[in-house]
Amino acid sequence: MLAALRAARYNNMFFSICIIKQPCCQMTFPQWDFLSAYRTPSFYSRLRGRIAVRASAYSTKLVRNRHGTVNPAYQIFTGKEDAIAYRAINDKAFFCSLFPCLKGLFLGIFFLTVSLPSDKPVKQYKNKNYKSKQHYVFHEYKYKDKSEKSQVTYANKVCLETSHHLAYYENMNVMVVGNGGREHAIAWKLAQSDDVEKVICVPGNGGTAIESKCVNKSLSEGTYVRIAKEENCSMVVVGPENPLADGLADEFWDNGIPAVGAKKEAAQLEASKDKAKEFMAKYGVACAASMTFTEEAAALSYIESHGAPIVIKADGLAAGKGVVVAKTIEDARLAVKELMEENRVGDAGKKLVIEEYLRGSEISILAAVSVTPEYAKEGKACIIPFVSARDHKRLEEGAKGPNTGGMGSVAPVEDFTPEIEAQFKKNILEPTLKGLIAEGYDYRGFIFFGLMLTSDGPKCLEYNVRLGDPETQAVLPLMDFDFTKMCQAITDGTLSSFDFKWKKGFSVAPVAVSGGYPNIYKKGIQISIEEEKLDKTGAKLFIAGAIEDRRRDRRPASARPALITSGGRVLACSAQGETFTQAWNDAYKALECIKFAGMYYRKDIGLPGAAESN
């Protein structure tokens, strides 16, 4: 154990200790957690496989994914001071020839001892060229440390011949699923972590294509899971709601890859507004009164009896186009007809939720969620909210025009006072957490609380089982902590003790859209960006509906690739400042550096009255 404690001063150590102890124990030492492998089949009643010593307590799933082992608990290190250490990765417990029999092992503690000179840093070797097999790893290259004249050969059995300890270390590859502005912001934030070597964006967009550490991959190259395995991804962050509702997070976990995203059952809280309303009513979440309808006649009768204004919502996922705020009864009738008869949003509109109209201003609260039945039993299940934000759903200035996916966002929001925040936690967040636990959901990801600040306090309008877009583009730049480590904390049950720190100041992120959005719009329009002027504003450009235009790009390889529009919401310019005015001015100066035919953006994002519902 002394060797492990001496090694604790160095980062990124990678070795194991076997110890006779009760199963599933945890021993805490200075700077380290020794986590035993759970459910490890035992070849001796008192010996339980593996306790991993790592730079971060990130579970054995990380080891399994990196090395392709069926059970990482069977990775056992042996060795002795100033001699040879062997590692075996196999489907059976293995001990090297240094210990020809197991008798000595059962007498007490057996662990790896190494000689670590206190005046020399530990050497670290990154192996980027190995092929994972089912039960073992073939490493194809040899690494030599000339100064110490030591050599490491990686193969099925690994022999470390050296005068001092060598640490095998590899940074993480992380996958981001999605191709919007939210996913560009997530990939950008993940890439800032020192723990991340590469971010695989599937499919990504024109922004992630040129983002530092990021690489786009097409689904034509394989399924999400296959790409994650081929790229040796240690974790996946699922951005959009549709893949979550289809069970993509379940698939990743089933294949031993930790996924940040609600599993399929929990994802129905967004996939079905009717289910969300039932959940809110069951657990006492403050929300607007509503009724659900599958017959057009019954829906129209309800509208006649309740009058207008009234809100008509398609039950299923409709990419932000399934909500109509009807000012008159005639508008409400038309909305019902378009959704149920004319299939404006497909099957999502076969069932409708008709909701009372709430007056007030909208607020978005994004939050990290780490809930499983196991975490609940251990008292670790939690929802941790981020700073408040505000989206601006209406197309036109002054909160007018049709609803959109979001015309811009700001964070934090000054009218989300401590008093209102306390009401939100008591009447919305805490009942939601109680419900997630009671339903037995496996929900390790993000949640979006869409709120209306009314005269009766905050009311929950909807749940989204992912980060909001464009709120993400405003909130993530204010994070003063390692986003990757937070995602790891979500998946491994340590979120409740994670240290959240936020930058002081404000963030403003107006969105530029294609002409004709949210209805019919053209694609393939060239985007012009004045690079030098944009850089001077200090704003970050997050791409949403734009892709690279390689066919017509004649610019130098060092220049930003030419982009063409590919969607309705094209991009957002996110700027931060010590004051709201500074952030607002910089964001709009950045937008002036970008031009494309039909480009439209609101000029009142974050200003008084821009998001009020009256």
XYZ file of C-alpha atoms in Angstrom:
614
model
C 0.000 0.000 0.000
C 2.969 2.255 0.598
C 3.723 2.300 -3.125
C 0.215 3.488 -3.919
C 0.451 6.276 -1.384
C 3.835 7.346 -2.685
C 2.414 7.364 -6.210
C -0.503 9.543 -5.215
C 1.487 12.700 -5.891
C 1.588 11.825 -9.594
C -1.411 12.111 -11.878
C -2.822 9.529 -14.265
C -1.465 6.413 -12.597
C -2.773 3.179 -14.049
C -2.232 -0.022 -12.065
C -4.193 -2.388 -9.857
C -4.078 -3.807 -6.400
C -5.584 -7.093 -5.289
C -6.526 -7.208 -1.652
C -8.309 -9.678 0.601
C -11.383 -7.774 1.665
C -15.134 -8.031 1.710
C -16.775 -7.569 -1.716
C -17.824 -4.101 -2.830
C -15.718 -2.343 -0.272
C -14.365 1.160 -0.659
C -11.160 2.311 0.990
C -10.285 5.989 0.907
C -6.671 7.165 1.020
C -5.179 10.633 0.507
C -6.109 11.832 -3.023
C -7.322 8.357 -4.058
C -10.367 6.112 -4.045
C -9.834 2.356 -4.148
C -12.991 0.995 -5.754
C -13.597 -2.740 -5.872
C -15.207 -4.403 -8.847
C -18.829 -5.216 -8.085
C -20.231 -8.727 -8.658
C -16.803 -10.188 -9.348
C -16.950 -14.014 -9.471
C -14.629 -15.236 -6.785
C -12.135 -18.100 -7.053
C -11.630 -17.841 -3.318
C -14.390 -16.982 -0.901
C -12.577 -14.044 0.654
C -10.725 -12.705 -2.394
C -12.631 -10.326 -4.626
C -10.738 -9.598 -7.789
C -9.702 -6.053 -8.368
C -9.364 -2.706 -6.721
C -8.473 -0.064 -9.258
C -6.166 2.815 -8.456
C -6.890 5.616 -10.911
C -6.561 9.362 -11.319
C -10.358 9.530 -11.102
C -12.822 7.055 -9.679
C -14.611 6.379 -12.945
C -15.695 2.736 -12.561
C -14.489 -0.373 -14.274
C -16.651 0.350 -17.330
C -13.905 2.663 -18.537
C -11.388 -0.187 -18.407
C -13.770 -2.599 -20.100
C -14.419 -0.181 -22.936
C -10.769 0.703 -23.500
C -9.481 -2.839 -23.486
C -12.463 -4.850 -24.639
C -12.405 -7.190 -21.655
C -15.556 -9.031 -20.724
C -14.930 -8.452 -17.033
C -12.322 -5.866 -16.066
C -12.256 -7.361 -12.577
C -9.975 -10.041 -13.997
C -7.213 -7.617 -14.891
C -4.608 -8.420 -12.280
C -1.199 -6.857 -11.838
C 1.632 -8.595 -10.078
C 5.211 -7.637 -9.470
C 7.971 -6.887 -7.080
C 10.392 -4.070 -6.505
C 13.001 -3.409 -9.223
C 11.981 -6.521 -11.145
C 9.397 -7.571 -13.685
C 5.661 -6.898 -13.590
C 3.178 -8.789 -15.737
C -0.389 -7.903 -16.593
C -2.899 -10.344 -17.998
C -6.189 -9.392 -19.607
C -8.150 -12.585 -19.986
C -11.516 -14.185 -19.417
C -10.110 -16.125 -16.464
C -8.211 -14.968 -13.423
C -4.496 -15.253 -14.133
C -1.338 -14.967 -12.101
C 2.077 -14.727 -13.676
C 5.047 -16.994 -13.150
C 6.414 -14.832 -10.378
C 3.879 -16.614 -8.205
C 3.806 -20.284 -9.227
C 1.162 -21.084 -6.673
C -1.611 -19.217 -4.936
C -0.876 -20.345 -1.400
C 1.070 -17.272 -0.514
C -1.672 -15.063 -1.891
C -4.260 -16.292 0.534
C -2.077 -15.543 3.525
C -2.714 -11.837 3.354
C -2.612 -8.883 1.035
C -1.073 -9.289 -2.395
C -0.359 -6.133 -4.285
C 1.914 -4.482 -6.776
C 4.975 -2.884 -5.217
C 7.111 -0.588 -7.283
C 10.123 1.604 -6.861
C 9.208 5.241 -7.373
C 12.131 7.634 -7.078
C 10.821 10.726 -5.334
C 12.966 13.013 -7.462
C 11.706 11.788 -10.849
C 8.292 12.098 -12.440
C 6.535 8.927 -13.488
C 6.877 8.211 -17.197
C 3.601 8.014 -19.079
C 3.070 6.243 -22.378
C 0.105 6.814 -24.658
C -0.740 3.979 -26.990
C -3.077 5.124 -29.764
C -2.559 2.101 -31.979
C -4.085 -1.002 -30.472
C -6.784 -3.400 -31.603
C -9.299 -4.551 -29.033
C -10.387 -8.181 -29.027
C -13.109 -9.789 -26.970
C -11.016 -10.974 -24.047
C -7.613 -9.380 -24.525
C -5.675 -6.619 -26.207
C -2.990 -6.764 -28.863
C -0.799 -3.654 -28.810
C 1.189 -3.247 -31.992
C 3.977 -0.874 -31.078
C 6.929 -0.744 -28.746
C 7.752 2.393 -26.791
C 11.271 3.142 -25.635
C 12.382 5.607 -23.020
C 15.942 6.421 -24.055
C 16.848 8.211 -20.856
C 16.007 5.213 -18.699
C 16.776 2.544 -21.342
C 13.482 0.881 -20.658
C 11.135 -0.801 -23.083
C 7.468 -1.663 -22.987
C 5.901 -4.234 -25.286
C 2.110 -4.422 -25.267
C 0.564 -7.764 -26.199
C -1.757 -10.364 -24.692
C 0.635 -10.560 -21.766
C 2.362 -7.313 -20.955
C 5.892 -7.305 -19.608
C 7.301 -4.119 -18.099
C 11.090 -4.327 -17.812
C 12.379 -1.183 -16.195
C 14.393 0.215 -13.346
C 11.399 2.250 -12.237
C 7.639 2.167 -12.547
C 6.064 2.909 -15.928
C 2.466 4.105 -15.993
C 0.292 3.195 -18.991
C -2.015 6.127 -19.584
C -4.449 7.128 -22.256
C -6.675 10.196 -22.563
C -10.381 9.813 -23.221
C -12.197 9.850 -26.517
C -15.767 11.080 -26.127
C -18.655 10.877 -28.579
C -21.332 13.557 -29.038
C -24.541 12.479 -30.771
C -26.304 15.187 -32.783
C -25.734 17.913 -35.350
C -27.189 21.128 -33.923
C -25.930 24.231 -32.179
C -26.386 22.542 -28.814
C -24.124 19.684 -29.907
C -21.497 22.125 -31.207
C -21.485 23.822 -27.782
C -21.254 20.459 -25.975
C -18.373 19.279 -28.163
C -16.574 22.603 -27.698
C -16.920 22.384 -23.919
C -15.846 18.727 -23.749
C -12.765 19.519 -25.838
C -11.610 22.061 -23.253
C -10.914 19.272 -20.757
C -7.330 18.090 -20.372
C -8.731 14.567 -19.958
C -10.153 14.543 -23.491
C -8.002 13.666 -26.472
C -10.674 13.549 -29.180
C -14.379 14.353 -29.512
C -16.215 12.238 -32.084
C -19.277 14.111 -33.389
C -21.921 11.932 -35.045
C -22.861 13.336 -37.441
C -21.732 16.809 -36.363
C -21.989 19.927 -38.508
C -19.889 22.621 -40.145
C -18.910 24.006 -36.744
C -17.781 20.774 -35.119
C -15.847 19.936 -38.305
C -13.323 22.670 -37.487
C -13.561 22.724 -33.690
C -10.393 21.876 -31.769
C -10.034 18.124 -31.001
C -13.312 17.395 -32.838
C -13.861 14.968 -35.706
C -17.133 14.408 -37.550
C -18.304 10.884 -38.358
C -21.216 9.912 -40.577
C -23.690 7.182 -39.691
C -22.873 5.719 -43.084
C -19.717 4.473 -41.344
C -21.759 2.348 -38.925
C -24.172 2.528 -36.025
C -23.610 4.870 -33.093
C -22.422 2.003 -30.916
C -20.125 0.606 -33.587
C -18.487 3.995 -34.166
C -18.071 4.499 -30.415
C -16.295 1.149 -30.129
C -14.108 1.699 -33.178
C -13.075 5.098 -31.843
C -12.493 3.691 -28.340
C -14.893 6.198 -26.811
C -14.966 6.108 -23.025
C -18.192 8.094 -22.776
C -21.019 9.359 -24.976
C -23.140 12.511 -24.602
C -26.462 12.270 -26.439
C -27.692 15.699 -27.479
C -31.146 15.456 -29.142
C -34.359 14.038 -27.741
C -35.309 11.633 -30.547
C -32.402 9.191 -30.076
C -33.045 9.180 -26.320
C -36.731 8.418 -26.842
C -35.686 5.565 -29.144
C -33.452 4.056 -26.450
C -29.980 5.012 -27.664
C -28.665 5.555 -24.122
C -29.831 2.029 -23.250
C -27.855 0.631 -26.201
C -24.651 2.325 -25.095
C -24.954 1.114 -21.516
C -25.792 -2.411 -22.719
C -22.507 -2.351 -24.624
C -20.511 -1.152 -21.633
C -20.176 2.470 -22.755
C -21.308 5.091 -20.216
C -23.873 7.422 -21.796
C -24.978 10.847 -20.608
C -28.651 10.840 -21.486
C -31.923 9.539 -20.087
C -32.748 5.922 -20.823
C -35.796 5.173 -22.961
C -38.385 4.872 -20.210
C -37.407 8.156 -18.584
C -37.118 9.893 -21.977
C -40.879 9.510 -22.458
C -41.269 12.530 -20.167
C -40.462 14.570 -23.251
C -41.578 12.145 -25.944
C -45.147 12.295 -24.612
C -46.584 15.504 -23.193
C -49.521 13.480 -21.907
C -47.165 11.236 -19.923
C -45.352 14.305 -18.585
C -48.650 15.809 -17.424
C -49.628 12.571 -15.696
C -46.240 12.512 -13.971
C -46.574 16.143 -12.814
C -50.066 15.531 -11.444
C -49.025 12.311 -9.692
C -46.107 13.886 -7.850
C -47.495 17.362 -7.229
C -45.387 19.384 -9.645
C -46.750 22.929 -10.053
C -47.985 23.218 -13.644
C -50.767 24.506 -15.890
C -54.109 22.697 -15.876
C -54.695 20.557 -18.976
C -56.687 17.815 -20.672
C -55.614 15.194 -23.234
C -57.615 14.320 -26.349
C -57.478 11.680 -29.080
C -60.744 12.749 -30.779
C -61.022 16.018 -32.674
C -64.665 16.615 -31.703
C -63.932 16.318 -28.001
C -60.981 18.687 -28.328
C -63.073 21.297 -30.115
C -65.828 21.000 -27.503
C -63.294 21.604 -24.711
C -61.984 24.698 -26.504
C -65.511 26.094 -26.883
C -66.210 25.660 -23.175
C -62.904 27.118 -21.966
C -62.433 29.943 -24.440
C -59.225 31.640 -25.554
C -56.371 32.321 -25.294
C -55.507 28.643 -24.942
C -52.497 26.431 -25.711
C -52.643 23.466 -28.104
C -49.785 20.941 -27.898
C -49.044 17.883 -30.005
C -48.389 14.955 -27.670
C -45.297 13.626 -29.444
C -41.940 15.006 -30.498
C -42.324 17.711 -33.119
C -38.985 19.572 -33.153
C -40.491 22.627 -31.454
C -43.268 22.938 -34.034
C -46.040 21.171 -32.151
C -47.146 24.015 -29.853
C -49.677 26.677 -30.812
C -50.605 29.567 -28.531
C -54.072 30.389 -29.842
C -55.278 33.921 -29.161
C -58.830 33.227 -30.360
C -61.176 30.240 -30.492
C -60.871 30.294 -34.277
C -57.070 30.047 -34.024
C -57.482 27.111 -31.636
C -59.883 25.304 -33.985
C -57.467 25.775 -36.873
C -54.575 24.415 -34.803
C -56.557 21.288 -33.881
C -57.439 20.699 -37.521
C -53.861 21.158 -38.747
C -52.437 18.844 -36.089
C -55.055 16.081 -36.049
C -56.493 16.130 -39.577
C -53.760 17.527 -41.772
C -50.909 15.788 -39.914
C -48.767 18.925 -39.788
C -46.345 17.178 -37.427
C -47.158 13.589 -38.384
C -48.111 11.021 -35.757
C -46.968 13.398 -33.010
C -50.254 15.273 -33.461
C -52.616 12.291 -33.267
C -53.021 13.018 -29.555
C -53.325 16.577 -28.221
C -52.758 18.167 -24.835
C -54.843 21.321 -24.442
C -53.558 23.543 -21.676
C -54.596 26.683 -19.870
C -52.833 29.846 -21.013
C -50.472 31.231 -18.379
C -49.513 34.879 -18.263
C -45.996 35.820 -17.289
C -42.406 35.484 -18.512
C -40.695 32.243 -19.459
C -37.572 30.891 -17.783
C -35.413 27.911 -18.699
C -33.624 25.899 -16.030
C -31.139 23.352 -17.328
C -29.935 20.772 -14.828
C -27.749 17.695 -14.458
C -29.506 14.503 -13.350
C -28.013 11.406 -11.726
C -30.789 9.035 -10.695
C -30.854 5.231 -10.589
C -32.501 2.878 -8.080
C -29.021 2.093 -6.708
C -28.101 5.760 -6.308
C -31.440 6.384 -4.590
C -30.762 3.643 -2.029
C -27.327 5.113 -1.355
C -28.710 8.652 -0.999
C -26.789 9.873 -4.058
C -29.685 10.491 -6.486
C -29.899 14.188 -7.317
C -30.826 16.950 -9.740
C -28.393 19.884 -9.784
C -29.700 23.010 -11.565
C -27.461 25.281 -13.628
C -27.701 29.065 -13.787
C -31.045 30.336 -15.030
C -31.567 31.158 -18.698
C -34.246 32.533 -20.975
C -35.135 31.446 -24.486
C -37.152 33.597 -26.864
C -39.553 31.317 -28.699
C -41.504 33.771 -30.848
C -40.161 34.574 -34.288
C -40.687 38.323 -34.177
C -39.565 41.066 -31.831
C -41.780 41.869 -28.885
C -42.689 38.175 -28.419
C -44.880 38.125 -31.536
C -45.298 35.762 -34.424
C -45.259 31.941 -34.526
C -43.385 29.720 -32.114
C -39.924 28.546 -33.167
C -37.229 26.285 -31.806
C -35.692 29.376 -30.200
C -34.522 32.760 -31.504
C -31.892 33.419 -28.868
C -31.092 33.068 -25.194
C -29.565 34.911 -22.256
C -28.130 33.781 -18.924
C -28.471 34.300 -16.045
C -31.922 35.887 -15.680
C -32.217 38.640 -13.110
C -35.941 38.171 -12.450
C -35.252 34.602 -11.300
C -34.819 35.901 -7.767
C -33.731 33.842 -4.729
C -37.371 33.783 -3.604
C -38.583 32.422 -6.947
C -35.682 29.975 -7.032
C -36.747 28.617 -3.633
C -40.315 28.203 -4.911
C -39.010 26.397 -7.993
C -36.982 23.943 -5.935
C -39.814 23.259 -3.498
C -42.724 23.018 -5.944
C -41.069 21.717 -9.123
C -37.531 20.329 -8.773
C -37.978 18.355 -5.555
C -41.282 16.724 -6.598
C -39.686 15.858 -9.934
C -36.736 14.165 -8.223
C -39.132 12.324 -5.940
C -41.056 11.096 -8.980
C -37.969 9.950 -10.888
C -36.903 7.899 -7.861
C -40.390 6.495 -7.222
C -40.778 5.413 -10.848
C -37.441 3.581 -10.692
C -36.016 5.430 -13.668
C -32.418 5.184 -14.813
C -31.902 8.829 -15.659
C -28.288 9.915 -15.969
C -28.189 12.972 -18.173
C -29.763 16.394 -18.349
C -33.222 17.806 -17.817
C -34.750 21.069 -18.994
C -37.465 22.714 -16.938
C -39.525 25.083 -19.066
C -41.070 27.495 -16.556
C -43.566 30.321 -16.608
C -43.128 32.910 -13.881
C -46.728 33.746 -12.980
C -48.279 35.857 -10.249
C -48.845 32.561 -8.396
C -45.206 31.555 -8.610
C -43.291 29.476 -11.164
C -45.241 26.813 -13.078
C -43.707 23.993 -15.110
C -44.682 24.157 -18.772
C -42.718 21.128 -19.949
C -39.848 18.749 -19.399
C -37.118 18.211 -21.954
C -34.850 15.244 -21.281
C -31.766 17.003 -22.672
C -30.129 20.417 -22.702
C -32.109 23.223 -24.276
C -31.219 24.791 -27.590
C -30.259 27.678 -27.752
C -29.942 27.944 -23.946
C -26.935 25.612 -24.010
C -25.032 28.104 -26.170
C -25.510 30.754 -23.462
C -25.085 28.620 -20.331
C -22.056 26.434 -21.123
C -19.660 29.389 -21.671
C -20.412 30.493 -18.079
C -19.244 27.175 -16.608
C -16.060 27.537 -14.581
C -15.533 23.812 -14.094
C -14.558 20.801 -16.167
C -17.678 19.815 -18.126
C -16.216 16.392 -18.913
C -15.655 15.602 -15.240
C -19.213 16.695 -14.496
C -20.486 14.269 -17.153
C -18.429 11.515 -15.536
C -19.955 12.419 -12.177
C -23.420 12.055 -13.719
C -22.673 8.523 -14.886
C -20.792 7.231 -11.845
C -23.079 8.540 -9.097
C -20.831 11.246 -7.656
C -22.766 14.259 -8.991
C -24.096 15.215 -5.560
C -20.539 15.983 -4.414
C -19.356 17.650 -7.622
C -18.056 21.209 -7.184
C -20.021 23.542 -9.465
C -18.475 26.965 -10.057
C -19.826 29.658 -12.347
C -18.198 32.669 -13.946
C -19.512 36.055 -12.938
C -21.273 38.082 -15.581
C -23.773 37.514 -18.352
C -24.117 35.596 -21.590
C -26.155 36.574 -24.665
C -26.669 34.308 -27.677
C -28.964 35.579 -30.469
C -29.790 33.123 -33.258
C -29.735 33.807 -37.009
C -32.285 31.861 -39.071
C -33.028 31.233 -42.734
C -35.617 33.363 -44.487
C -39.013 31.665 -44.298
C -38.283 29.814 -41.053
C -40.140 28.211 -39.240
C -42.058 27.302 -42.378
C -40.521 26.707 -45.817
C -36.954 27.942 -46.330
C -34.113 27.420 -48.764
C -30.956 25.447 -48.081
C -27.484 25.534 -49.577
C -27.039 29.310 -49.266
C -23.437 30.502 -48.956
C -22.476 32.031 -45.612
C -20.002 34.914 -45.491
C -17.989 35.454 -42.287
C -15.645 38.385 -41.624
C -13.160 36.429 -39.559
C -11.002 39.251 -38.176
C -13.948 41.399 -37.127
C -15.638 38.402 -35.531
C -12.521 37.531 -33.528
C -12.286 41.081 -32.179
C -15.772 40.819 -30.639
C -14.676 37.887 -28.480
C -17.922 36.076 -29.282
C -18.073 32.347 -29.936
C -19.815 31.239 -33.135
C -21.897 28.100 -32.623
C -23.063 26.481 -35.843
C -26.476 24.771 -35.990
C -27.913 24.455 -39.499
C -24.797 24.772 -41.656
C -22.366 22.338 -43.262
C -19.039 22.601 -45.043
C -19.147 23.495 -48.730
C -16.018 21.704 -49.894
C -17.041 21.637 -53.554
C -16.817 25.395 -53.979
C -14.204 26.159 -51.340
C -11.093 27.688 -52.904
C -9.653 29.192 -49.749
C -6.332 28.171 -48.190
C -6.324 25.083 -45.995
C -5.523 27.273 -42.974
C -8.698 29.337 -43.429
C -12.111 28.474 -41.997
C -13.916 26.201 -44.523
C -16.774 27.776 -46.461
C -20.197 27.029 -45.011
C -23.636 26.730 -46.558
C -26.982 26.661 -44.783
C -28.601 23.295 -44.138
C -31.378 24.159 -41.689
C -33.769 26.784 -40.397
C -31.807 27.885 -37.353
C -28.379 28.457 -38.838
C -26.091 29.747 -36.063
C -25.783 31.625 -32.786
C -23.227 34.186 -31.640
C -22.563 33.761 -27.928
C -20.821 36.577 -26.063
C -20.035 37.020 -22.384
C -19.432 40.179 -20.385
C -19.226 41.519 -16.870
C -22.487 43.352 -17.557
C -25.494 42.378 -19.629
C -24.986 45.425 -21.854
C -21.426 44.438 -22.675
C -22.420 40.870 -23.538
C -25.404 42.063 -25.584
C -23.337 44.564 -27.606
C -20.597 42.031 -28.362
C -23.094 39.360 -29.440
C -24.811 41.688 -31.899
C -21.510 43.055 -33.196
C -20.592 39.447 -33.940
C -23.832 38.890 -35.857
C -22.978 41.893 -38.047
C -19.873 39.981 -39.183
C -21.997 37.214 -40.705
C -24.131 37.415 -43.822
C -26.189 35.072 -45.980
C -29.166 35.647 -48.262
C -32.433 35.772 -46.315
C -30.667 35.949 -42.956
C -32.974 37.086 -40.151
C -32.495 37.602 -36.427
C -34.346 39.351 -33.649
C -32.738 42.514 -32.312
C -34.329 42.416 -28.843
C -32.995 39.211 -27.302
C -32.788 39.708 -23.543
C -34.425 43.150 -23.568
C -37.534 43.998 -21.482
C -40.721 42.506 -22.943
C -38.896 40.284 -25.411
C -40.102 37.024 -23.825
C -43.250 38.011 -21.944
C -46.527 36.218 -22.554
C -49.410 38.645 -22.133
